[in-house]
Coordinates of C-alpha atoms in Angstrom, one line a residue:
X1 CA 5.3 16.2 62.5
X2 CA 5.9 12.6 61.9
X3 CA 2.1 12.9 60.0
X4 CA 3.2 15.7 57.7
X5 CA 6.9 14.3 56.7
X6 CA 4.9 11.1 55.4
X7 CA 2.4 13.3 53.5
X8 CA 5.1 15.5 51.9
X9 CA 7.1 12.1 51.0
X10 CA 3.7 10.6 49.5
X11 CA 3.2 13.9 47.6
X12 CA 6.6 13.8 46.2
X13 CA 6.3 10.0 44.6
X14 CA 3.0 11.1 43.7
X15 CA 4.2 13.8 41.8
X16 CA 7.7 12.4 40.2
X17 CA 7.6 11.5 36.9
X18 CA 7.0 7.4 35.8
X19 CA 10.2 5.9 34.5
X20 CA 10.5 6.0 31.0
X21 CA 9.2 2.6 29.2
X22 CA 12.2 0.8 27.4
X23 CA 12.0 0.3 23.5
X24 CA 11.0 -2.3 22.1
X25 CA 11.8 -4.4 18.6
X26 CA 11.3 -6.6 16.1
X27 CA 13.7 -8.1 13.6
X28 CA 13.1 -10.1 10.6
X29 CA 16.7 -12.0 9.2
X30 CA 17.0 -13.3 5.9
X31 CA 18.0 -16.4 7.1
X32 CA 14.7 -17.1 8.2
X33 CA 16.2 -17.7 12.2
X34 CA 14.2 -13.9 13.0
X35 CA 10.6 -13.5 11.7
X36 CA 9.0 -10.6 12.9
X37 CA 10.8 -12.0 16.6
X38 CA 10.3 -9.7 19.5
X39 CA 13.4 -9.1 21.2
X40 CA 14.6 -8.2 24.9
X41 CA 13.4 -4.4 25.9
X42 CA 16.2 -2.2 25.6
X43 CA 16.4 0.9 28.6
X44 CA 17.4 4.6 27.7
X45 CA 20.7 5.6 28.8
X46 CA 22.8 8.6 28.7
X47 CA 24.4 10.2 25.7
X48 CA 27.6 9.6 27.0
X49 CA 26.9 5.8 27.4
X50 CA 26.9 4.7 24.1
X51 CA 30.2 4.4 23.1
X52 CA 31.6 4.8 19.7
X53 CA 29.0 3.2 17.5
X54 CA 27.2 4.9 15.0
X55 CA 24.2 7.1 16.0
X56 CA 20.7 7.4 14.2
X57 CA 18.9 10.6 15.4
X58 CA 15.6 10.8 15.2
X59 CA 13.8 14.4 14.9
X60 CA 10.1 14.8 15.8
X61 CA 10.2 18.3 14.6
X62 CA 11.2 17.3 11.2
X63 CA 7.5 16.8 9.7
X64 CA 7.3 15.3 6.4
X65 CA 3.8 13.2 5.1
X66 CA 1.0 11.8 7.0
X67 CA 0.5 8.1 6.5
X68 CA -3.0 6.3 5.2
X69 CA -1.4 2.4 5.7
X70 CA 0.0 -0.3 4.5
X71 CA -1.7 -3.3 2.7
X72 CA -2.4 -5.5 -0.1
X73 CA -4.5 -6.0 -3.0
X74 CA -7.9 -8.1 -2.6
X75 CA -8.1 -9.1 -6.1
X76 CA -10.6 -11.2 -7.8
X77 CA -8.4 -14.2 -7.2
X78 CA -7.3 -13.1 -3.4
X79 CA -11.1 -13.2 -2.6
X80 CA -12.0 -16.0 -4.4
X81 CA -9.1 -17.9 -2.2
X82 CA -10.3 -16.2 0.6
X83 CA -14.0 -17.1 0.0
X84 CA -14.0 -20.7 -1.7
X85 CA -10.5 -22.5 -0.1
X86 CA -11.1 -21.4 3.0
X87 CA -13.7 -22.8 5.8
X88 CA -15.3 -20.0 8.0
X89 CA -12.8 -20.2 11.0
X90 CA -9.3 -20.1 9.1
X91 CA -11.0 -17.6 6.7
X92 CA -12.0 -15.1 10.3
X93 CA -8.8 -16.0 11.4
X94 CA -6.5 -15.3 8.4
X95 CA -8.6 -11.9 8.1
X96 CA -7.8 -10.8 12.0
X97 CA -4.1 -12.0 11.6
X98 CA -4.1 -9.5 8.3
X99 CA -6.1 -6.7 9.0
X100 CA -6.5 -6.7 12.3
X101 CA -3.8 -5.2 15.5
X102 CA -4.8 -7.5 18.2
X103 CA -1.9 -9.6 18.9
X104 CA 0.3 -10.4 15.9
X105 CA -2.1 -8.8 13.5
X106 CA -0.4 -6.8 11.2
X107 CA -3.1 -4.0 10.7
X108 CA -3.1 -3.3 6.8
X109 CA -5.0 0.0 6.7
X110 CA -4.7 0.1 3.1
X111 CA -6.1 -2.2 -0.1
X112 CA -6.5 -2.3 -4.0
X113 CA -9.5 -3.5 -6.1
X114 CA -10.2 -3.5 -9.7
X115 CA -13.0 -2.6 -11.4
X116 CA -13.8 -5.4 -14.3
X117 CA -10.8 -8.1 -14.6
X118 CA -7.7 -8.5 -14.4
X119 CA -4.7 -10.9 -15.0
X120 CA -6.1 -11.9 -11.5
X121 CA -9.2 -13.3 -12.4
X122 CA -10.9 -16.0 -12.9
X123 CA -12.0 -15.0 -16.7
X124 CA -11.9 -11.9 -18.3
X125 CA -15.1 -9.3 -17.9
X126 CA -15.9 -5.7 -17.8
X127 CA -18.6 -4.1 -15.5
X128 CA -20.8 -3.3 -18.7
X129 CA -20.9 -6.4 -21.4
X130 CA -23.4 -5.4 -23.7
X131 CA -25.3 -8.8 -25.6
X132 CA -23.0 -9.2 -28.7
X133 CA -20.4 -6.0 -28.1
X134 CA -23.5 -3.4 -29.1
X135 CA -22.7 -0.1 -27.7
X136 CA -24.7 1.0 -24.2
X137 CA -24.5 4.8 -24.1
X138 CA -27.2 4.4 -21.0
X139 CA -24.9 2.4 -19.3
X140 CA -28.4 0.0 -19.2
X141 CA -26.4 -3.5 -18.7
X142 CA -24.1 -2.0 -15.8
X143 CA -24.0 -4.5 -13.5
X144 CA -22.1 -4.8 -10.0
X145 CA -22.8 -8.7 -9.6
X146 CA -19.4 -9.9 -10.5
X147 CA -17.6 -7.9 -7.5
X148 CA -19.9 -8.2 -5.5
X149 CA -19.8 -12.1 -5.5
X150 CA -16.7 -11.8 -3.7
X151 CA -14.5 -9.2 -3.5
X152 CA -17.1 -6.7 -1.9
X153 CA -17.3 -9.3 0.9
X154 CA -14.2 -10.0 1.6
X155 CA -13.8 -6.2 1.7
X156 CA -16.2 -5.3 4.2
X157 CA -15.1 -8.5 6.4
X158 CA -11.8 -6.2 6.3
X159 CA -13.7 -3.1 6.9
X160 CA -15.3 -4.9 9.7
X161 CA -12.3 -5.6 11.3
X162 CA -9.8 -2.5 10.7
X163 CA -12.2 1.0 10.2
X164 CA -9.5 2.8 9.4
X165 CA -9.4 0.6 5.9
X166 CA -8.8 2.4 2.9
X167 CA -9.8 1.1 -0.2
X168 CA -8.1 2.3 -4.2
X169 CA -10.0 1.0 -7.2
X170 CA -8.5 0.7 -10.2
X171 CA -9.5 -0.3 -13.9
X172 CA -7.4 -2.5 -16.3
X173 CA -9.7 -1.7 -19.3
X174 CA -12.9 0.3 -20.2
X175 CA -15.9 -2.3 -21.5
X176 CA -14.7 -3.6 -25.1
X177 CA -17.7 -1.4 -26.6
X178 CA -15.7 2.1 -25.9
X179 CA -12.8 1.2 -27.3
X180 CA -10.9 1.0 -30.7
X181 CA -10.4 -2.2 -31.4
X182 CA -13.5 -3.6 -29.5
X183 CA -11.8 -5.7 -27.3
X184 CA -11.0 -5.7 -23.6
X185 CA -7.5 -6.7 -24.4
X186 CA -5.6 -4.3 -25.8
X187 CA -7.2 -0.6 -27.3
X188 CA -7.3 2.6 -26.9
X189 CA -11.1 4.6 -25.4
X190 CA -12.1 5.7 -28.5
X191 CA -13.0 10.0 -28.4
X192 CA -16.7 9.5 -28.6
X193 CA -17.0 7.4 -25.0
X194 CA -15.2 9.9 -22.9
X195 CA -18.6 10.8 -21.6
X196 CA -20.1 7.9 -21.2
X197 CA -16.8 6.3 -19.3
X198 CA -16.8 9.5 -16.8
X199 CA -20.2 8.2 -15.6
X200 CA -19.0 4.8 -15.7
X201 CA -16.9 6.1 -12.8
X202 CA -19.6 7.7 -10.9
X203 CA -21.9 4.7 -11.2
X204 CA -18.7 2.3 -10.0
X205 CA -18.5 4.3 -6.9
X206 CA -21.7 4.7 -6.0
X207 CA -23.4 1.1 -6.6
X208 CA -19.6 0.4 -4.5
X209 CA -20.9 2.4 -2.0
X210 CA -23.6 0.7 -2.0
X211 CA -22.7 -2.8 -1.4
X212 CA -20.7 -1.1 1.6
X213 CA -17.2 -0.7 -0.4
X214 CA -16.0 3.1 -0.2
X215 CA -13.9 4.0 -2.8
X216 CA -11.6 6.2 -1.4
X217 CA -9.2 6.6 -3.9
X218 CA -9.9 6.3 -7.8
X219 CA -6.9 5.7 -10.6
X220 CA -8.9 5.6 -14.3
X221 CA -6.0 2.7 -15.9
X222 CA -4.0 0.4 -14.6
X223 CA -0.4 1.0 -16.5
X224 CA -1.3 3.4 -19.0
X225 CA 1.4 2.9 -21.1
X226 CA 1.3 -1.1 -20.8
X227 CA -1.1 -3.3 -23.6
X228 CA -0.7 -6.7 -22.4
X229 CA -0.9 -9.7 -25.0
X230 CA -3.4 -11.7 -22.9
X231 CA -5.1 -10.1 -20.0
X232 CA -7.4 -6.7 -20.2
X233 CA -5.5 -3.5 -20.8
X234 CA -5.5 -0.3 -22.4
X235 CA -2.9 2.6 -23.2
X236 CA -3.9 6.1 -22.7
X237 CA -1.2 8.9 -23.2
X238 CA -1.2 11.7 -20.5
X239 CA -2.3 14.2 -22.5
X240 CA -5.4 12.4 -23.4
X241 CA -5.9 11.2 -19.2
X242 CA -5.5 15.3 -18.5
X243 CA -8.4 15.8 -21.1
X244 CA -10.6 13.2 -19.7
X245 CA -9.7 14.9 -15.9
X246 CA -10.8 17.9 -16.8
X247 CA -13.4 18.1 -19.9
X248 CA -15.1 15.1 -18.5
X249 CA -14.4 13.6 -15.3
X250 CA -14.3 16.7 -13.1
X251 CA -17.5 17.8 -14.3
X252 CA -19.4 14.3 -13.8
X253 CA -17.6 13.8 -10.1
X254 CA -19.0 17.7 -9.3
X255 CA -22.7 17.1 -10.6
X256 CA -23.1 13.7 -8.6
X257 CA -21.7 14.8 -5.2
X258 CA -18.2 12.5 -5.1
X259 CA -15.7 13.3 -3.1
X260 CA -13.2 10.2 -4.1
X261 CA -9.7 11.0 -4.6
X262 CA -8.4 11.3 -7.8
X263 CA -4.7 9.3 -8.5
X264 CA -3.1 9.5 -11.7
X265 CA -0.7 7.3 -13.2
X266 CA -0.8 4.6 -11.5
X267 CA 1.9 2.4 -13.4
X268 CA 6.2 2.7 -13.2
X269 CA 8.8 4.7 -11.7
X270 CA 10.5 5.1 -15.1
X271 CA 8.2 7.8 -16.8
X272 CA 7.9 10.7 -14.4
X273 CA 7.2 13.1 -17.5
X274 CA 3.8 11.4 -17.4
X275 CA 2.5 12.5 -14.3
X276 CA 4.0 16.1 -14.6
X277 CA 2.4 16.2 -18.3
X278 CA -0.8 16.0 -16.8
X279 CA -0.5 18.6 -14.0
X280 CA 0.3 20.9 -16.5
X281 CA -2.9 20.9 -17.5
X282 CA -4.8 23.4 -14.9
X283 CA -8.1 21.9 -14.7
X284 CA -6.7 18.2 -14.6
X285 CA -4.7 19.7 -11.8
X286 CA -7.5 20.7 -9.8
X287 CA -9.2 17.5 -10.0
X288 CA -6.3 15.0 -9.4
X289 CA -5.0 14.6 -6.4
X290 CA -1.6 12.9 -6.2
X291 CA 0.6 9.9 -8.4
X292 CA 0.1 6.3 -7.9
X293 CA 3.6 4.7 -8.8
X294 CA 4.1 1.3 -9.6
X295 CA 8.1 -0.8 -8.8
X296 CA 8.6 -2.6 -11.7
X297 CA 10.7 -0.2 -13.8
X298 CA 13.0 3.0 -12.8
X299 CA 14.2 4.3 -9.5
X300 CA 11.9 4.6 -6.3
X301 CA 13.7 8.4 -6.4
X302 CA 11.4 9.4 -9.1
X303 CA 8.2 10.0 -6.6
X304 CA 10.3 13.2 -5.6
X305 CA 11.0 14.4 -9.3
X306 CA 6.8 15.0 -9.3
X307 CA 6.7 15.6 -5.4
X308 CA 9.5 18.7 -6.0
X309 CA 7.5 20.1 -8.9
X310 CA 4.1 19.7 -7.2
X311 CA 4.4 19.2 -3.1
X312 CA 1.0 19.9 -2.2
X313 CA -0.2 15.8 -4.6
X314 CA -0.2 13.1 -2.2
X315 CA 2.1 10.0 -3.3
X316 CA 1.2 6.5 -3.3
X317 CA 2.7 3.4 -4.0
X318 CA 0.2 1.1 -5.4
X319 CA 1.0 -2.6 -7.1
X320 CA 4.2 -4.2 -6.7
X321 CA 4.9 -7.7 -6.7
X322 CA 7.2 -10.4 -5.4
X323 CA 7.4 -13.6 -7.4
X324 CA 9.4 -16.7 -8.5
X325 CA 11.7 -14.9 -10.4
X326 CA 13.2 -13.6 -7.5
X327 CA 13.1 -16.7 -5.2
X328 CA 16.1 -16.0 -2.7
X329 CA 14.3 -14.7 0.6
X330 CA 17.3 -12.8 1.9
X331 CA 17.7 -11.1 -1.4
X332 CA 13.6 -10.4 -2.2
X333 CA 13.0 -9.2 1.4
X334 CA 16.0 -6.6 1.4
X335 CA 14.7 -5.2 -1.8
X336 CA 11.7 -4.8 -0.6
X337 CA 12.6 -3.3 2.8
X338 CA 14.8 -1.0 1.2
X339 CA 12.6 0.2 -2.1
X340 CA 8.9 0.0 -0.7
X341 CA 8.5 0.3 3.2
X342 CA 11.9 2.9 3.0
X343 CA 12.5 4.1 0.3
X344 CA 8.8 5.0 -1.7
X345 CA 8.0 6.5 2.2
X346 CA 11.2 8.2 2.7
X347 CA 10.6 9.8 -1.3
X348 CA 6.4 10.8 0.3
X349 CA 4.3 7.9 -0.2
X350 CA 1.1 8.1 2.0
X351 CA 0.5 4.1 1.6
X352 CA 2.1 1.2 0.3
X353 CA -0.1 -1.5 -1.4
X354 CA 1.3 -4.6 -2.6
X355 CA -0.3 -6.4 -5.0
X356 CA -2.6 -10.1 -4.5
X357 CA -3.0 -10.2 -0.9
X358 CA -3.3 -14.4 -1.1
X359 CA -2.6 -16.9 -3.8
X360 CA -2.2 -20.1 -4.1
X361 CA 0.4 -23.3 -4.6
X362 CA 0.1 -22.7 -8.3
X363 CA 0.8 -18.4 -8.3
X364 CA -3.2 -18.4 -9.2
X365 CA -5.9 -18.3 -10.3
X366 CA -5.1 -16.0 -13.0
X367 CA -6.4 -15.6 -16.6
X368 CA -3.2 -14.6 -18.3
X369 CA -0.5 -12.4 -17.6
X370 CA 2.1 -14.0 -14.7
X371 CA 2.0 -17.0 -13.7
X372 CA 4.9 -16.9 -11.1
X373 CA 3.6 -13.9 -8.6
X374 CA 3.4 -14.5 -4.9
X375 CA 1.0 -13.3 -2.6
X376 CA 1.1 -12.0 0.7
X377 CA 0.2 -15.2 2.0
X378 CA 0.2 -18.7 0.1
X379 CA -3.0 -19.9 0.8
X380 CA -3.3 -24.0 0.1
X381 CA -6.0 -25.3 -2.0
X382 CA -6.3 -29.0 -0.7
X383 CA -5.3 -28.3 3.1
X384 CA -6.0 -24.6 3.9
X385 CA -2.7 -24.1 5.0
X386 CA -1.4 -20.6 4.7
X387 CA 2.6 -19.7 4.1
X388 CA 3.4 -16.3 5.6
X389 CA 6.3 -15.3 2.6
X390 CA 8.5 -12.5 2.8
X391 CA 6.2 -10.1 1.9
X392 CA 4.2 -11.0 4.8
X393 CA 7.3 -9.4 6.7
X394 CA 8.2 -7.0 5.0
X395 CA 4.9 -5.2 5.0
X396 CA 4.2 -6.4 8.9
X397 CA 7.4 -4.3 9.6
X398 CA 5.7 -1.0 8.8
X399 CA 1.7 -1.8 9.0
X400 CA 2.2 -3.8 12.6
X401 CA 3.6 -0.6 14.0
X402 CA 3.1 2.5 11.7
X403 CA -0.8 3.4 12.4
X404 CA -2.7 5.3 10.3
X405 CA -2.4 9.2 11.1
X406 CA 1.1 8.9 11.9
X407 CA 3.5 11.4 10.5
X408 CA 7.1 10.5 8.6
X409 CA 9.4 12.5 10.7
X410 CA 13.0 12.9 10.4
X411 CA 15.8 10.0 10.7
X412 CA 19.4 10.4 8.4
X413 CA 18.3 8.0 5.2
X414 CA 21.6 5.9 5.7
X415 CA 24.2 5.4 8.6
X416 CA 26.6 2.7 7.2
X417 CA 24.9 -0.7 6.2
X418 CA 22.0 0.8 7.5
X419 CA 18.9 2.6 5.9
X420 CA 16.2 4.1 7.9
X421 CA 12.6 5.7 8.0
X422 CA 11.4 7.2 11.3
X423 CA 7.5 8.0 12.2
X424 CA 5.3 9.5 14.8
X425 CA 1.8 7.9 15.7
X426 CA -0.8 10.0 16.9
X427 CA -0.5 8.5 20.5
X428 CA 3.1 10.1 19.9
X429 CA 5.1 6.7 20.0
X430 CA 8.1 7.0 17.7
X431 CA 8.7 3.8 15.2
X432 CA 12.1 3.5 13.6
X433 CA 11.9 1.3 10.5
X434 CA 15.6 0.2 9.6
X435 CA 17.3 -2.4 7.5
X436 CA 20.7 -3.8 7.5
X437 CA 21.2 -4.5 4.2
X438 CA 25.1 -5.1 5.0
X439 CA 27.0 -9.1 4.6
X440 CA 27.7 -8.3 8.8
X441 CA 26.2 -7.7 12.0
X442 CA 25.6 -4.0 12.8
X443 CA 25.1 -2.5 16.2
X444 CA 23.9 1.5 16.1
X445 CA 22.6 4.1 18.8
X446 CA 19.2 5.8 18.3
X447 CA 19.3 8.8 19.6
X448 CA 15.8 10.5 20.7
X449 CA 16.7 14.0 22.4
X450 CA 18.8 13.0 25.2
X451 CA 18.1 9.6 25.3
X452 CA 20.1 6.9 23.7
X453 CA 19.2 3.6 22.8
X454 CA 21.9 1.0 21.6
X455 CA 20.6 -1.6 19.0
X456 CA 22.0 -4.4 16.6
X457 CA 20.9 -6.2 13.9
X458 CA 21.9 -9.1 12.0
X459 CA 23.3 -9.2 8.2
X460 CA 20.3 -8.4 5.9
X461 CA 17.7 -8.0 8.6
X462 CA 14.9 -5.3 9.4
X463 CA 13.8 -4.0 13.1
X464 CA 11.1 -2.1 13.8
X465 CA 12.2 0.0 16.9
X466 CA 9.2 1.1 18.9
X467 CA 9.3 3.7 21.8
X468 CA 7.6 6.8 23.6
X469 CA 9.7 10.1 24.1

């Protein structure tokens, strides 16, 4: 008898349920005293132990977009840091910490590159620089050396370290020779290169592909309706973009095999009009897959003007920028919290890229246009020495924790002071992304089902709230 009791009683704490794992957080003040700081494990408690602070409920049935990452852009400048101020060790080191989620890494899973120059180069240059500006129908002086120098390494290093690494190119300007005014800076593609620019594309991607460097997505210009005065650009109207789609680009992409996606756009929140222009064109619409939306003009709520009219297009966020002009921490890393890593996922964005990924002391190199960006990091030039800025943080609060594959679920956009995004990874962890962006303290309940969890942050601080249901 005594035998069997101890069996049954072994069966039954055999059988009953593990006790649920407390959540965990991060917070990140801006006053500095919290940087991505892990604090003490919270335990689930009863609904009716919460008291009367304000609750957050977080619905896994409410399914909204599945996520690609978070990131940066490895620019022409960012790899040249990465490759020439940086000794082998702090270089493997500084790439784990960024795209890597062992320890602290923050795990970008999501990353920019231009094809030919831009302000964030060391000199200006296309991909095709025919000897004295002649014309190269034949595409004979192509040539992937300049990339491939740098910035395809310092890609695959990423790749090599994060798989899940997705990689957008994007061009500032088509080679002088197709365009009106023969020059890289400024211009218009003149009618007669359409052709020859829509294998352009196709030769990009696959001599990319070649050096190891997928191009996942593919935006055709940088800020279409953007000439800068001294750095390479070019405007292209949306009518003229949907008639390169689908007279020209469409047919190329089908004939050689590629499968990259399409983005169009790719510049401000102001000018939603653009993006809709061009899915009114059928065959453009079948070829492009989603908007790329820059932050430096308009309302993040413009991504769900398009989104509304067109659900099934993905949403990206793809260049924004902190810099000098906005050099109060507390104020630069609640805008950012609240605009990019909320807001453009709360209004559908799939990823989130920031712009240079490292600079240095000096906001360079550059070769025109600003000269008062910051990177993600600040990266040294004498010592090696890297500054983690608020960027660093801002983006760690969503790429740390927020894996690719998970899915935006639901979470009430604002509760007082405090603005929210909730997500579910595949493993089926929940992540609550929430900022404070109030002058006080605020304490709040998240609610999962029946299980409540009572949280506080700090004035103008973010937490990233991690559980499992």
């Amino acid at each position: 008898m005594r035998r069997l009791l101890c069996t049954l009683l072994l069966s039954t704490l055999l059988a009953a349920p593990a006790a649920a794992e407390p959540l965990r957080s991060w917070i990140t003040s801006g006053d500095r005293k919290l940087s991505l700081s892990e604090q003490k494990p919270v335990e689930a408690v009863a609904p009716d132990a919460v008291g009367k602070v304000p609750l957050v409920t977080v619905d896994a049935k409410e399914r909204h977009q599945t996520i690609v990452g978070f990131g940066a852009a490895i620019t022409d400048a960012s790899a040249h840091i990465l490759q020439k101020r940086l000794d082998e060790p702090k270089r493997t080191a500084l790439m784990q910490e960024l795209f890597g989620h062992e320890g602290n890494g923050l795990g970008f899973s999501l990353t920019r590159v231009t094809i030919g120059a831009s302000d964030f180069s060391l000199d200006h240059y296309s991909l095709d620089d025919a000897p004295g500006g002649a014309t190269d129908p034949d595409l004979a002086h192509f040539s992937i050396d300049r990339p491939a120098a740098e910035v395809f390494p310092a890609v695959r290093a990423a790749l090599s370290i994060n798989r899940d690494l997705r990689v957008i190119a994007s061009p500032w300007s088509a080679p002088a020779w197709m365009k009106t005014n023969g020059s890289l800076i400024k211009g218009q593609l003149r009618d007669d290169a359409y052709p020859v620019y829509a294998r352009f594309f196709a030769r990009y991607i696959k001599a990319a592909a070649g050096h190891g460097v997928p191009t996942d997505y593919l935006t055709i210009q940088n800020e279409p309706d953007f000439e800068p005065k001294d750095y390479p650009g070019m405007r292209w109207n949306a009518v003229d973009r949907a008639r390169f789609y689908a007279d020209h680009l469409a047919p190329v992409f089908k004939a050689e095999g590629i499968r990259s996606h399409v983005l169009d756009w790719d510049h401000n929140w102001d000018q939603p009009e653009q993006p809709l222009t061009v899915f009114a064109n059928e065959k453009a619409r079948d070829l492009v897959s989603g908007v790329a939306w820059h932050c430096y003009n308009g309302q993040v709520r413009a991504q769900e003007l398009v989104r509304a009219a067109y659900p099934d297009k993905e949403v990206f966020l793809t260049e924004c920028s902190g810099g000098e002009w906005a050099p109060d921490y507390s104020a630069s890393f609640t805008w950012m919290m609240r605009n990019l890593i909320i807001g453009s996922t709360r209004h559908g964005s799939r990823g989130v890229v920031m712009w240079n990924l490292a600079l240095d002391e000096r906001h360079g190199p550059h070769a025109g246009g600003c000269d008062t960006c910051r990177g993600i990091v600040t990266v040294h030039s004498k010592t090696g020495a890297v500054t983690r800025n608020q960027e660093y943080y801002a983006f760690g609060h969503a790429s740390r924790f927020v894996k690719p594959g998970a899915v935006r679920i639901g979470s009430p956009a604002e509760v007082g002071t405090v603005d929210t995004v909730a997500f579910e990874n595949k493993d089926g962890s929940r992540v609550l992304i929430a900022l404070n962006h109030g002058g006080k303290p605020a304490r709040f309940a998240i609610a999962d089902g029946a299980r409540r969890f009572t949280v506080a942050l700090p004035a103008k601080a973010a937490g990233s709230f991690v559980w499992s249901p």
